[in-house]
XYZ file of C-alpha atoms in Angstrom:
612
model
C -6.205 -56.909 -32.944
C -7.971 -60.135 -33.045
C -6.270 -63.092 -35.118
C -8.362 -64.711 -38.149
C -10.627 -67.141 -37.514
C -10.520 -66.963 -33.219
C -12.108 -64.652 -30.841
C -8.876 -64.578 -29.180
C -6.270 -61.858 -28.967
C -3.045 -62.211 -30.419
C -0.849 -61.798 -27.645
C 2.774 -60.036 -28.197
C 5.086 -63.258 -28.044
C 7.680 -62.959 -25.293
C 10.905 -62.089 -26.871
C 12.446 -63.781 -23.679
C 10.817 -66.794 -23.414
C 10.602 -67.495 -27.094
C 14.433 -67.378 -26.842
C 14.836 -69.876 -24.314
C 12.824 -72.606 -26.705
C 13.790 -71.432 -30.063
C 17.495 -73.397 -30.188
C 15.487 -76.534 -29.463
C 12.665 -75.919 -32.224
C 13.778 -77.120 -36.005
C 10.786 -75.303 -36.971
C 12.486 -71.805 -35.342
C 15.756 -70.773 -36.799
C 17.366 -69.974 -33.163
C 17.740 -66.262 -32.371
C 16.637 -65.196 -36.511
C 13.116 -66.207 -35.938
C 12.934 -64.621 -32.134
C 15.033 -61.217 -33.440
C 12.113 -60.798 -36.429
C 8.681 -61.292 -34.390
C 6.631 -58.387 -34.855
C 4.943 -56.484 -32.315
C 1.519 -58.417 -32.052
C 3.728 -61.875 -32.357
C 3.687 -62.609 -36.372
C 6.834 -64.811 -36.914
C 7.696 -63.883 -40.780
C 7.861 -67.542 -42.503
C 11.170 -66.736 -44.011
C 12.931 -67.248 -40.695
C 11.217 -70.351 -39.799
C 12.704 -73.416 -41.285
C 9.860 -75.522 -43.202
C 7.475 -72.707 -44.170
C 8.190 -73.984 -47.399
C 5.630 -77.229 -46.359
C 2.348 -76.473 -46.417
C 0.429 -75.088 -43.965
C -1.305 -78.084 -42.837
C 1.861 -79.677 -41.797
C 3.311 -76.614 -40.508
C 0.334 -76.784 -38.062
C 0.894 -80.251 -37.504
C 4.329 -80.048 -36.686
C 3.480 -76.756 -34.446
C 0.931 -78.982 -32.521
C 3.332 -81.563 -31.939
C 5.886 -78.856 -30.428
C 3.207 -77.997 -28.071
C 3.014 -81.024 -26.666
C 6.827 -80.613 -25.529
C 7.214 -77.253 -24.078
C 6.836 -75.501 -20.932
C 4.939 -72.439 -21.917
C 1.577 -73.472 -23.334
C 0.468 -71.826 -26.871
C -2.628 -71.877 -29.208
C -2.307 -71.758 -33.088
C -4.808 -68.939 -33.491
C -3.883 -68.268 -37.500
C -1.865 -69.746 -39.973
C -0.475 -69.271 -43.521
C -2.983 -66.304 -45.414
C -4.106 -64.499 -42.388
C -2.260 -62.050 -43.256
C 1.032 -61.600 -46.088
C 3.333 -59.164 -47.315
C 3.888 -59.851 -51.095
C 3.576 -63.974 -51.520
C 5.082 -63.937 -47.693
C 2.372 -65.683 -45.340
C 2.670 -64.821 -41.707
C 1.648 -67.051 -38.919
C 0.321 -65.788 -35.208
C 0.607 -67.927 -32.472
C -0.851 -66.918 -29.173
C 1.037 -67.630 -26.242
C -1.151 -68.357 -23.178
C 1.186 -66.775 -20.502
C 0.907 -64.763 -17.352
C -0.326 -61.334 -17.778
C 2.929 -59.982 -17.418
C 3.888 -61.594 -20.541
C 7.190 -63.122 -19.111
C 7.339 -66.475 -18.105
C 8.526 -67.740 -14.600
C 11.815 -67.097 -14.355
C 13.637 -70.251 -12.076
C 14.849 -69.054 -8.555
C 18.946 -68.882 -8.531
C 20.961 -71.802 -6.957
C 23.171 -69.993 -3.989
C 26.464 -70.830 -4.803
C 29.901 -70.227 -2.557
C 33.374 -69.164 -4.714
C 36.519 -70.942 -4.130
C 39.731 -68.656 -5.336
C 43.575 -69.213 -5.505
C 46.347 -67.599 -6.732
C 50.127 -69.234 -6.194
C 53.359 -67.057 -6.660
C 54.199 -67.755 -9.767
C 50.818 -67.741 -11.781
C 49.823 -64.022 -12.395
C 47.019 -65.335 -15.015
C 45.325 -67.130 -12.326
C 44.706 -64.219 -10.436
C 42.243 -64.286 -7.828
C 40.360 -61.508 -9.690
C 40.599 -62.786 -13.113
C 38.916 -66.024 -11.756
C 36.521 -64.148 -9.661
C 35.682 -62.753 -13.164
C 34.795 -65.780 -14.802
C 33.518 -67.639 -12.211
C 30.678 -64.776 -12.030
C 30.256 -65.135 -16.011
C 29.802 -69.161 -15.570
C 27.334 -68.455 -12.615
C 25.595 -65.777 -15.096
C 24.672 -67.969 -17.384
C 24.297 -71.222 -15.650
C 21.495 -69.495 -13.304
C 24.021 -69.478 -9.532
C 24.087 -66.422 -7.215
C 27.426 -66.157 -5.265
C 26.628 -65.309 -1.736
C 29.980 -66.298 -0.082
C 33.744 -66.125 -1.274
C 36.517 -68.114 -0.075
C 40.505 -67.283 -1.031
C 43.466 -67.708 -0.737
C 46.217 -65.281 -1.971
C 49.421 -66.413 -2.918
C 49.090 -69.612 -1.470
C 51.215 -73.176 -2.911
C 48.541 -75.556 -3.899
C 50.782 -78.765 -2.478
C 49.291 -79.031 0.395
C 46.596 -77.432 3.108
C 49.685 -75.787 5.083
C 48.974 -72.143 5.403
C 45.620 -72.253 2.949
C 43.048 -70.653 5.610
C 39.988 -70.219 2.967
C 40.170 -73.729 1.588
C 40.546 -74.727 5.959
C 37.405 -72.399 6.396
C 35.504 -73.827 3.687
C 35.780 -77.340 4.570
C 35.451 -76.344 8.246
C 31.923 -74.530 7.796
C 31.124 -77.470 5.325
C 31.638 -80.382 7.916
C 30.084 -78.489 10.635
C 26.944 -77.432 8.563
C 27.487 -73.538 8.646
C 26.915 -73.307 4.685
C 23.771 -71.914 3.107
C 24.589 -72.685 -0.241
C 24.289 -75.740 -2.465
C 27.056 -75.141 -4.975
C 30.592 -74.408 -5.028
C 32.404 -72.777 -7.725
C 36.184 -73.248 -8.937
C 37.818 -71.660 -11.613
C 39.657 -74.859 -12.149
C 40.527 -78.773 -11.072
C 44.183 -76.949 -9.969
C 43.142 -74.345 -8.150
C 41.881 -76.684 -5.170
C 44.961 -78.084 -5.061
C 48.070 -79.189 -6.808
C 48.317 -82.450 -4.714
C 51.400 -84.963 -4.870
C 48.931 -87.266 -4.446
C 45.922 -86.903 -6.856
C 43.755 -88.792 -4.802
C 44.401 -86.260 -2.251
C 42.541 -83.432 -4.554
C 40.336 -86.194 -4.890
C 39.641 -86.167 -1.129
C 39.090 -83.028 -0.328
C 35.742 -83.233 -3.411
C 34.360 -86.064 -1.543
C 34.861 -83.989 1.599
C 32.368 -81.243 -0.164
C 30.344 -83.520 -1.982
C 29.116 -85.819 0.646
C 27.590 -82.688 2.231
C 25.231 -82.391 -0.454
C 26.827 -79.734 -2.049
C 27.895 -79.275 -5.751
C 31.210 -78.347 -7.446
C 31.439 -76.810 -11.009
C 35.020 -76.475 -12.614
C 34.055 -73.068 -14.493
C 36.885 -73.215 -17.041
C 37.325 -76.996 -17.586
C 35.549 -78.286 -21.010
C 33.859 -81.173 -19.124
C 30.736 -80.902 -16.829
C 31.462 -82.489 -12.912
C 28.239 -84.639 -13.565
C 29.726 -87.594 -11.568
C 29.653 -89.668 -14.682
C 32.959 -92.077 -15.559
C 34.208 -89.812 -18.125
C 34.110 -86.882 -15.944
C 36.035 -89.094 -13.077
C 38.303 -90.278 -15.202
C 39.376 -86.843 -17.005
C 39.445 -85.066 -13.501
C 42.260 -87.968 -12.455
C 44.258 -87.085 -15.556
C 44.003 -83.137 -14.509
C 44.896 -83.896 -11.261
C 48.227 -86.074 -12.160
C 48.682 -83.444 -14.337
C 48.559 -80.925 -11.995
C 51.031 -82.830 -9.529
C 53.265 -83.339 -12.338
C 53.544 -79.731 -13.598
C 54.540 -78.865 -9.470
C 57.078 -81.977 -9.426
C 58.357 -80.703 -13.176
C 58.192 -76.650 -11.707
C 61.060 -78.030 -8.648
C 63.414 -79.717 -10.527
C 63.470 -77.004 -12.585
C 63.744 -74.689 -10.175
C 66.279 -76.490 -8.337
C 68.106 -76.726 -10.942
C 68.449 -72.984 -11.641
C 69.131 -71.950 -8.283
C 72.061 -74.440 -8.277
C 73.229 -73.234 -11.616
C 73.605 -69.594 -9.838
C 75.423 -71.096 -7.093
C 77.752 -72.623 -8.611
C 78.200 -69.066 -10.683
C 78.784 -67.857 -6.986
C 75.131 -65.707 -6.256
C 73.470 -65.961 -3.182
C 70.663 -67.971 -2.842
C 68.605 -66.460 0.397
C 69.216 -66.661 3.962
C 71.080 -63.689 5.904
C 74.625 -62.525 5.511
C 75.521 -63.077 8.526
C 78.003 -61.480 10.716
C 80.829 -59.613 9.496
C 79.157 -60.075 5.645
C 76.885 -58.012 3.545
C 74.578 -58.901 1.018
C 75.444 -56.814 -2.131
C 72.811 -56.257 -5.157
C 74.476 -56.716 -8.960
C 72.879 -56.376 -12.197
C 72.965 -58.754 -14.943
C 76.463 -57.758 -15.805
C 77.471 -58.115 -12.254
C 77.345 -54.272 -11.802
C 77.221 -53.572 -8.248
C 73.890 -51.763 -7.525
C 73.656 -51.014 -3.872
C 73.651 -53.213 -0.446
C 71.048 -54.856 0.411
C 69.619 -54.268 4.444
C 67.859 -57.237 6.517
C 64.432 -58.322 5.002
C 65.269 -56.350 2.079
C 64.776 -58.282 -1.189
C 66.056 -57.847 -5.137
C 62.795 -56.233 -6.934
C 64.220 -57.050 -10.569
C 64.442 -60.661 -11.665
C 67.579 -60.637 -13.642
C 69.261 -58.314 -10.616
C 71.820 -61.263 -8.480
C 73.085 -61.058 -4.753
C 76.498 -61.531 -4.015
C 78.298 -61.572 -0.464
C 80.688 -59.023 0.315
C 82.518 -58.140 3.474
C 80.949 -55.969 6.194
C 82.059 -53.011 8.022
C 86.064 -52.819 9.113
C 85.340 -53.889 12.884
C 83.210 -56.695 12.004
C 85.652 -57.873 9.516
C 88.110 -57.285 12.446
C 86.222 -59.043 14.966
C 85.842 -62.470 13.042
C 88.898 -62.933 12.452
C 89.861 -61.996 16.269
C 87.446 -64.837 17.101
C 89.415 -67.377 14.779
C 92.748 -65.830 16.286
C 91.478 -66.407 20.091
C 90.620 -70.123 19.193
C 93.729 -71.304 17.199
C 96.057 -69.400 18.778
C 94.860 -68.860 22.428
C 93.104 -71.758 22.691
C 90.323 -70.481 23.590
C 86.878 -72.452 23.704
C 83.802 -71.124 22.052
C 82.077 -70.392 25.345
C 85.406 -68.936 26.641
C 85.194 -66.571 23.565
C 81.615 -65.985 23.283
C 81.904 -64.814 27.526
C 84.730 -62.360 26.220
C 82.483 -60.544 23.478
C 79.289 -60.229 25.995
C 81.709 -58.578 28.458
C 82.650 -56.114 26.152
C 79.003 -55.180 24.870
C 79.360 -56.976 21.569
C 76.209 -58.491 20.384
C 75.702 -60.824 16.806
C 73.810 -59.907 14.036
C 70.666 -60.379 15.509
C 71.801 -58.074 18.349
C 71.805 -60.821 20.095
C 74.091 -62.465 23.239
C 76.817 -64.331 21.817
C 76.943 -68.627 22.680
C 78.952 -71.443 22.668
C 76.606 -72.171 18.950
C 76.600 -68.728 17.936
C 80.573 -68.799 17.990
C 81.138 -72.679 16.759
C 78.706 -71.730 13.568
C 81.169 -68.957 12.900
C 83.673 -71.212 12.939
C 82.476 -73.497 10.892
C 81.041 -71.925 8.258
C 82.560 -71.946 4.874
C 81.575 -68.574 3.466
C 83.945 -66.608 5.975
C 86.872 -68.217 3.319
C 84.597 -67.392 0.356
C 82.693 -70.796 -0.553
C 79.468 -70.507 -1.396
C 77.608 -73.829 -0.196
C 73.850 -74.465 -0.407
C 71.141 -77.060 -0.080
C 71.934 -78.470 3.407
C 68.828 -79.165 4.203
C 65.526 -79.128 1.272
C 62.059 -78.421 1.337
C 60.961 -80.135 -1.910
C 57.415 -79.555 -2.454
C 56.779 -78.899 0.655
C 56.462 -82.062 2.121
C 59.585 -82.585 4.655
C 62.587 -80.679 5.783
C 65.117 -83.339 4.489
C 68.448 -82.913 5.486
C 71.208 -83.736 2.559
C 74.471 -85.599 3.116
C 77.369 -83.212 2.035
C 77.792 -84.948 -1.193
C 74.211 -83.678 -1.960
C 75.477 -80.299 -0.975
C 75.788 -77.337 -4.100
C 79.119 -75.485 -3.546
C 81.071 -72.868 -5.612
C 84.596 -72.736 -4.077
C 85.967 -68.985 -3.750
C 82.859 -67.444 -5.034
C 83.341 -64.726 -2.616
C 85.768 -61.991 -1.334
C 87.271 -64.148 1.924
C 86.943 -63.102 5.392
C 89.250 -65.623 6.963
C 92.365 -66.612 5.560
C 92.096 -70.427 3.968
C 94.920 -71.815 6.073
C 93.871 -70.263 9.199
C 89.899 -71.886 8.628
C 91.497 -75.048 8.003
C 93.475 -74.796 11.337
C 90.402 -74.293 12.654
C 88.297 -77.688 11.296
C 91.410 -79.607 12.190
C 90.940 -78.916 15.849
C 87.486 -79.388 16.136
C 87.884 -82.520 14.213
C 90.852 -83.594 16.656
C 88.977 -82.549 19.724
C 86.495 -85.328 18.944
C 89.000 -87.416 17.578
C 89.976 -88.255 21.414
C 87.004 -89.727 22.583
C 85.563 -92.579 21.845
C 82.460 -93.590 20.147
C 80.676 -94.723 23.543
C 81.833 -91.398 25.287
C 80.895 -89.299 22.260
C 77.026 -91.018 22.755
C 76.845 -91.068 26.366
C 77.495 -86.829 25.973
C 74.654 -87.233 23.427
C 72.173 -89.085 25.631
C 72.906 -86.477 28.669
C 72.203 -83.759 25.987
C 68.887 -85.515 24.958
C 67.982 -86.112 28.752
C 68.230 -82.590 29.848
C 66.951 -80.557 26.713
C 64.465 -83.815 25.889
C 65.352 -83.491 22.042
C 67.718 -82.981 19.811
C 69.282 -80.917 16.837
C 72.546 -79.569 15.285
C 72.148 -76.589 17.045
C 71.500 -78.061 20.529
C 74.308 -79.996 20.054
C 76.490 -76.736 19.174
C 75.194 -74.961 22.527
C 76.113 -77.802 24.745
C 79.277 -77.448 27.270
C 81.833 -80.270 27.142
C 80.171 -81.727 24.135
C 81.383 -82.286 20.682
C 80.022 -80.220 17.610
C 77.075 -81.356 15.477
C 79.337 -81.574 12.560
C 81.827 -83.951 14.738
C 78.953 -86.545 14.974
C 78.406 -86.069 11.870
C 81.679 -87.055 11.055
C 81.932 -90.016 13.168
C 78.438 -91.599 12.762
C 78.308 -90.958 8.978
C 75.252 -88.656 10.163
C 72.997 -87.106 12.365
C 70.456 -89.044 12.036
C 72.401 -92.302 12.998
C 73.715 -90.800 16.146
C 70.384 -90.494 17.093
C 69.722 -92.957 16.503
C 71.658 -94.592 18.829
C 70.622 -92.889 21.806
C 67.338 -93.660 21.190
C 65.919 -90.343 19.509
C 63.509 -90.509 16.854
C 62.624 -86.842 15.100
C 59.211 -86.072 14.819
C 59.878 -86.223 10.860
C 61.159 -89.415 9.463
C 64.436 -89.321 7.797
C 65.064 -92.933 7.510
C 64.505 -92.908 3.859
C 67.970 -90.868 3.811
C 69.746 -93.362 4.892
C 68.492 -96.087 2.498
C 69.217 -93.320 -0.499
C 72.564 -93.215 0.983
C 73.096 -97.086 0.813
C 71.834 -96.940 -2.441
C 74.203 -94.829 -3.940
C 76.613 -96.463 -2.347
C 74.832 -99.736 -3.917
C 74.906 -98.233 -7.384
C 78.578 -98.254 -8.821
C 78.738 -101.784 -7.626
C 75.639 -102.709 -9.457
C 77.343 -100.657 -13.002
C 80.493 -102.493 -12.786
C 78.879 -106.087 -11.760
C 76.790 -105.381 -15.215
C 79.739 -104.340 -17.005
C 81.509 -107.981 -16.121
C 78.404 -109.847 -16.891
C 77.596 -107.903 -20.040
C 81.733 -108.721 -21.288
C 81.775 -112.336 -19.829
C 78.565 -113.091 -22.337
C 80.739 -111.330 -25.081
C 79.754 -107.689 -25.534
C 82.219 -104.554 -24.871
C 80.988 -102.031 -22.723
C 82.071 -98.300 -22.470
C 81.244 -95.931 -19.241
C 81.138 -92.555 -19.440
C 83.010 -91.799 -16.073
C 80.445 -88.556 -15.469
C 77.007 -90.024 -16.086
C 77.422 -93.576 -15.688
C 76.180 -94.144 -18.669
C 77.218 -97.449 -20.744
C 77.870 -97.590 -24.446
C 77.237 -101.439 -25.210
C 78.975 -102.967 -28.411
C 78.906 -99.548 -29.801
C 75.412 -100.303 -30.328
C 72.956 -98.369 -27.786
C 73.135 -96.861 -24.289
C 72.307 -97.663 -21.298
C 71.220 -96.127 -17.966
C 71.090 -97.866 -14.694
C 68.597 -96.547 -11.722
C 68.447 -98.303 -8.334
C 64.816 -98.091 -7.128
C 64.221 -97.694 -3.589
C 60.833 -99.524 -2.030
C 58.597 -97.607 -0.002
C 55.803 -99.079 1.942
C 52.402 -97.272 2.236
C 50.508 -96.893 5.258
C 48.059 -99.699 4.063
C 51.154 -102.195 3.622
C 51.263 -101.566 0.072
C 54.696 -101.156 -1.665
C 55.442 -98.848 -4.249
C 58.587 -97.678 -6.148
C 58.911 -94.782 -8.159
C 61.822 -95.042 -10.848
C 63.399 -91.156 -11.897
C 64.700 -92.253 -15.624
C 67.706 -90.251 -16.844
C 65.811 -88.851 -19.313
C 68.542 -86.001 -20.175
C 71.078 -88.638 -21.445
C 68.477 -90.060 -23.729
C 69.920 -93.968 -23.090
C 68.170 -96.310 -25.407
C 67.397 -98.397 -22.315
C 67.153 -97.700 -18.570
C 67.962 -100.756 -16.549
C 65.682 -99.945 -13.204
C 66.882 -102.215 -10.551
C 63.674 -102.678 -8.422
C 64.721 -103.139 -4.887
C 63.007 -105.486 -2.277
C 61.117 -104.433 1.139
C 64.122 -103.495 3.303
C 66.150 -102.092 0.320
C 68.975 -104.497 0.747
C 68.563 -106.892 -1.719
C 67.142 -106.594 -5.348
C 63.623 -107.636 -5.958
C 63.630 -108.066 -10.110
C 64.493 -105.901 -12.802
C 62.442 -103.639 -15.584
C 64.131 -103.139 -18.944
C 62.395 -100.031 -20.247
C 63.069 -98.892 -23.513
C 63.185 -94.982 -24.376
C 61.253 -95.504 -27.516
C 58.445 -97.056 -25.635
C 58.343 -95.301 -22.364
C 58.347 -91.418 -22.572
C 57.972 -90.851 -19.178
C 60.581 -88.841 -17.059
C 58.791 -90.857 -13.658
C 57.761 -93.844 -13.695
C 55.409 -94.981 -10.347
C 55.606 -98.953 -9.624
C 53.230 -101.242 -7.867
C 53.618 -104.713 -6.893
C 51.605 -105.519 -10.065
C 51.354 -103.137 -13.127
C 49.434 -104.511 -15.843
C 50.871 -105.924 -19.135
C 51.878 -102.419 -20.558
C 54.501 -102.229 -18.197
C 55.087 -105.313 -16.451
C 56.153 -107.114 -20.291
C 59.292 -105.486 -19.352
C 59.700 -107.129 -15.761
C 62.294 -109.136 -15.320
C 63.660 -111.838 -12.588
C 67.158 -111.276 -13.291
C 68.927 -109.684 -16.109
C 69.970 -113.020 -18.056
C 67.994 -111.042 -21.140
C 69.836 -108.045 -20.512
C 73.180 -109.896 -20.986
C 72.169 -111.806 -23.905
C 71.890 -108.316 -26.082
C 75.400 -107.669 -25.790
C 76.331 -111.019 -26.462
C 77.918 -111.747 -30.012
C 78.751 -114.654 -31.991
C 81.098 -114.683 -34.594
C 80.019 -116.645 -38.014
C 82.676 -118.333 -40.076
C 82.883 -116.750 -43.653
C 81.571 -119.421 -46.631
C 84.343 -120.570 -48.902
């Protein structure tokens, strides 16, 4: 066919390439005009917005188009070559390769970064493999390399191999791919520390290589709105992982104190026992077994009959033969008896049986915590969880009391100095030190005796000149400060009645009731240096008692003395953390306070005489 008034063909329009340019014509109604081309390329006028003009601006305004677009195209007939009814058609004549597609762009190679955590089934490493592919469909990437990680925490790079790997074969130029893909800004990490997530981009980044955030609603263009909503999402994500801890703390102390197990092995002489919701029992539980229902509980129950037998035959041969844990841990090796574990039995492996409460039916948990996975911390006993007599006892309560009273009097008759000097020969021969150490030495007195005497492990160890390779001094100051804290509540109680107020505290939260008036909560900030010298403070508001003010007592470098004072009302700050610099802008730092003067003056009251 040849088109009116041209010696040119009328070429079949490209159904392809006409639908990459129609949603940027106003002339071409998107896909309608594309979907209703013929088979020689007419374009009926009633899908192409302003065929109502005439067709000398319809040719101008198609001539101006050309000027703009890729694929070059010659107006070969307009309006009257050819009509159906009082319908004009127009055929345009597309001056493309013979194989009447145009070039199609070569993919970008593109590497896929997956990971699923425990408790997110939606973010499955499939499901985002899924729409990862789908974003690098139609965004023109071919994924040539896959990295993962399978149920994998996002707090930190402990134990992530594929996110390792990746940044590994980045830094060391093994990659041969200019893009990476993520499903989202969470999945490379749920970082404390969002400039930590932050990091790790950079890392990627400064090797030349793109990321995409396939699910986010933003574009990582490198632009300051895109920097400043991938902060937020990072914060976010920290937050949801900080929020996710307490609140699984708090449940698993909740079924403590309801008297379920809460991991960890039996131990000898006990059984773990599997209940259902009602506390039915369902069966006993074998090592490295685990409860495959979520609503199913553990309980401890007492072992076989000669186990049973045998643990309290080691608590008879120490209170009333005066026997020593290695004394009684050489009897049970010669007569075959191994622990648990099939191991030996020790001087420890005896002392821990004697020391622990469960034989008398406590339960007792959080010793030590692993709080998003940052540092084994270990808890002073008032931070301990316990459910007295949750249990079916072992040991008679009398008899385990017996016990703790002569391990506590066998230390008792030493001395501090001779108590340290054993410690320092301990730390000389074995070159560290831990509870357990201690338990295993001869002549020595227990871990939990030091404990006793020092006020903790950590200060006896002090003291001989041991410093762990993690740093638990912070422990100490959060000890001090609670110990800081009650005298800081009634101080403020005195000041708060001297200025003429009446204050109320509820014995069980702390919590002050001023003048009958409004609440108030009072938190005792520790301060916590950065590497770079910088101090920070983060304040933990009591947000559950809802005070109408939280009195944050912001303590100085050193933590002995306070540094000023923030009066933050609830109706203003939301917040269940609050994280301090030295300076914090006017939105916070209006509340900042050298002293609490202010505070005092709210409860104070004046009493006006009556007119006659």
């Amino acid at each position: 066919m040849m088109a009116a008034g041209s010696d040119i063909p009328a070429q079949p329009v490209p159904r392809r390439t006409v639908g990459r340019f129609c949603p940027s014509l106003n002339l071409l109604r998107g896909s309608g005009a594309c979907s209703n081309l013929g088979p020689q390329g007419f374009a009926d006028r009633s899908n192409i917005s302003g065929f109502g003009q005439p067709p000398s601006l319809i040719l101008k305004s198609l001539a101006g188009f050309r000027k703009h677009v890729a694929v070059p195209f010659r107006i070969v007939a307009a309006a009257g070559a050819r009509a159906f009814g009082e319908r004009p058609l127009m055929v345009i004549n597309w001056n493309t390769p013979d194989n009447d597609e145009s070039p199609v762009p070569p993919r970008i190679r593109a590497a896929e970064y997956v990971r699923m955590s425990t408790e997110h089934q939606q973010y499955s490493t499939d499901n985002q493999g899924v729409a990862i592919r789908r974003f690098a469909d139609t965004h023109g990437y071919e994924i040539v390399h896959t990295y993962k990680d399978d149920g994998k925490s996002g707090l930190n790079l402990s134990g992530r191999t594929g996110l390792k790997l990746l940044l590994a074969d980045i830094e060391a130029g093994r990659t041969d791919f200019q893009a990476l893909l993520v499903y989202d800004v969470s999945r490379l990490g749920r970082f404390q520390d969002p400039d930590e997530a932050a990091t790790h981009e950079l890392r990627i980044r400064a090797a030349g290589i793109q990321v995409e955030y396939c699910a986010e609603q933003f574009r990582n263009d490198g632009s300051i709105s895109s920097s400043i909503i991938k902060t937020v999402k990072r914060t976010m994500a920290a937050e949801y992982s900080r929020e996710l801890s307490v609140k699984v703390f708090a449940g698993q102390a909740n079924l403590i104190r309801r008297g379920y197990r809460q991991g960890g092995a039996a131990g000898f002489g006990l059984r773990r026992l599997l209940v259902d919701v009602n506390g039915e029992p369902k069966g006993e539980l074998g090592r490295g077994e685990h409860k495959s229902i979520a609503t199913d509980r553990v309980i401890l129950v007492p072992g076989p009959p000669d186990e049973v037998a045998l643990v309290r035959e080691v608590y008879r041969l120490f209170t009333d033969a005066e026997k020593s844990e290695r004394d009684i841990a050489n009897l049970l090796n010669k007569r075959g008896l191994v622990t648990d574990l099939g191991r030996a039995w020790t001087r420890g492996t005896v002392h821990q049986l004697l020391i622990n409460e469960k034989y008398v039916g406590d339960n007792v948990w959080a010793r030590t915590s692993f709080k998003l996975k940052r540092k084994h911390v270990l808890n002073t006993e008032d931070e301990w969880i316990r459910a007295e007599g949750a249990f079916t006892p072992v040991v008679d309560r009398v008899v385990f009391a017996r016990t703790r009273a002569i391990i506590d009097a066998r230390s008792a008759r030493l001395s501090d100095e001779m108590m340290l000097a054993l410690l320092a020969s301990i730390f000389s021969t074995k070159g560290m030190l831990t509870g357990l150490i201690i338990d295993e030495a001869e002549e020595a007195p227990s871990s939990s005796a030091y404990r006793s005497r020092f006020g903790s492990l950590l200060r006896a160890y002090e003291l001989v000149g041991f410093a762990p390779d993690r740093d638990y001094r912070y422990l100490e100051i959060n000890r001090k400060l609670r110990q800081l804290h009650p005298a800081i509540v009634y101080d403020t109680m005195a000041a708060l009645e001297q200025a003429g107020g009446t204050v109320v505290r509820d014995a069980d939260t702390d919590l002050l009731t001023i003048n009958g008036e409004f609440t108030a909560s009072l938190v005792v900030v520790r301060c916590a240096q950065t590497a770079a010298g910088t101090l920070r403070w983060k304040v933990r508001l009591d947000t559950p008692l809802k005070p109408d003010l939280t009195v944050a007592v912001r303590m100085a470098p050193g933590n002995e003395l306070p540094r000023d004072y923030y009066l933050l009302p609830r109706l203003d700050i939301g917040d269940a953390v609050l994280r301090l610099c030295e300076h914090n802008g006017l939105s916070l730092d209006a509340y900042r306070f050298d002293d609490l003067s202010a505070f005092h003056r709210m409860a104070a009251r004046r009493l006006w005489r009556a007119a006659a």
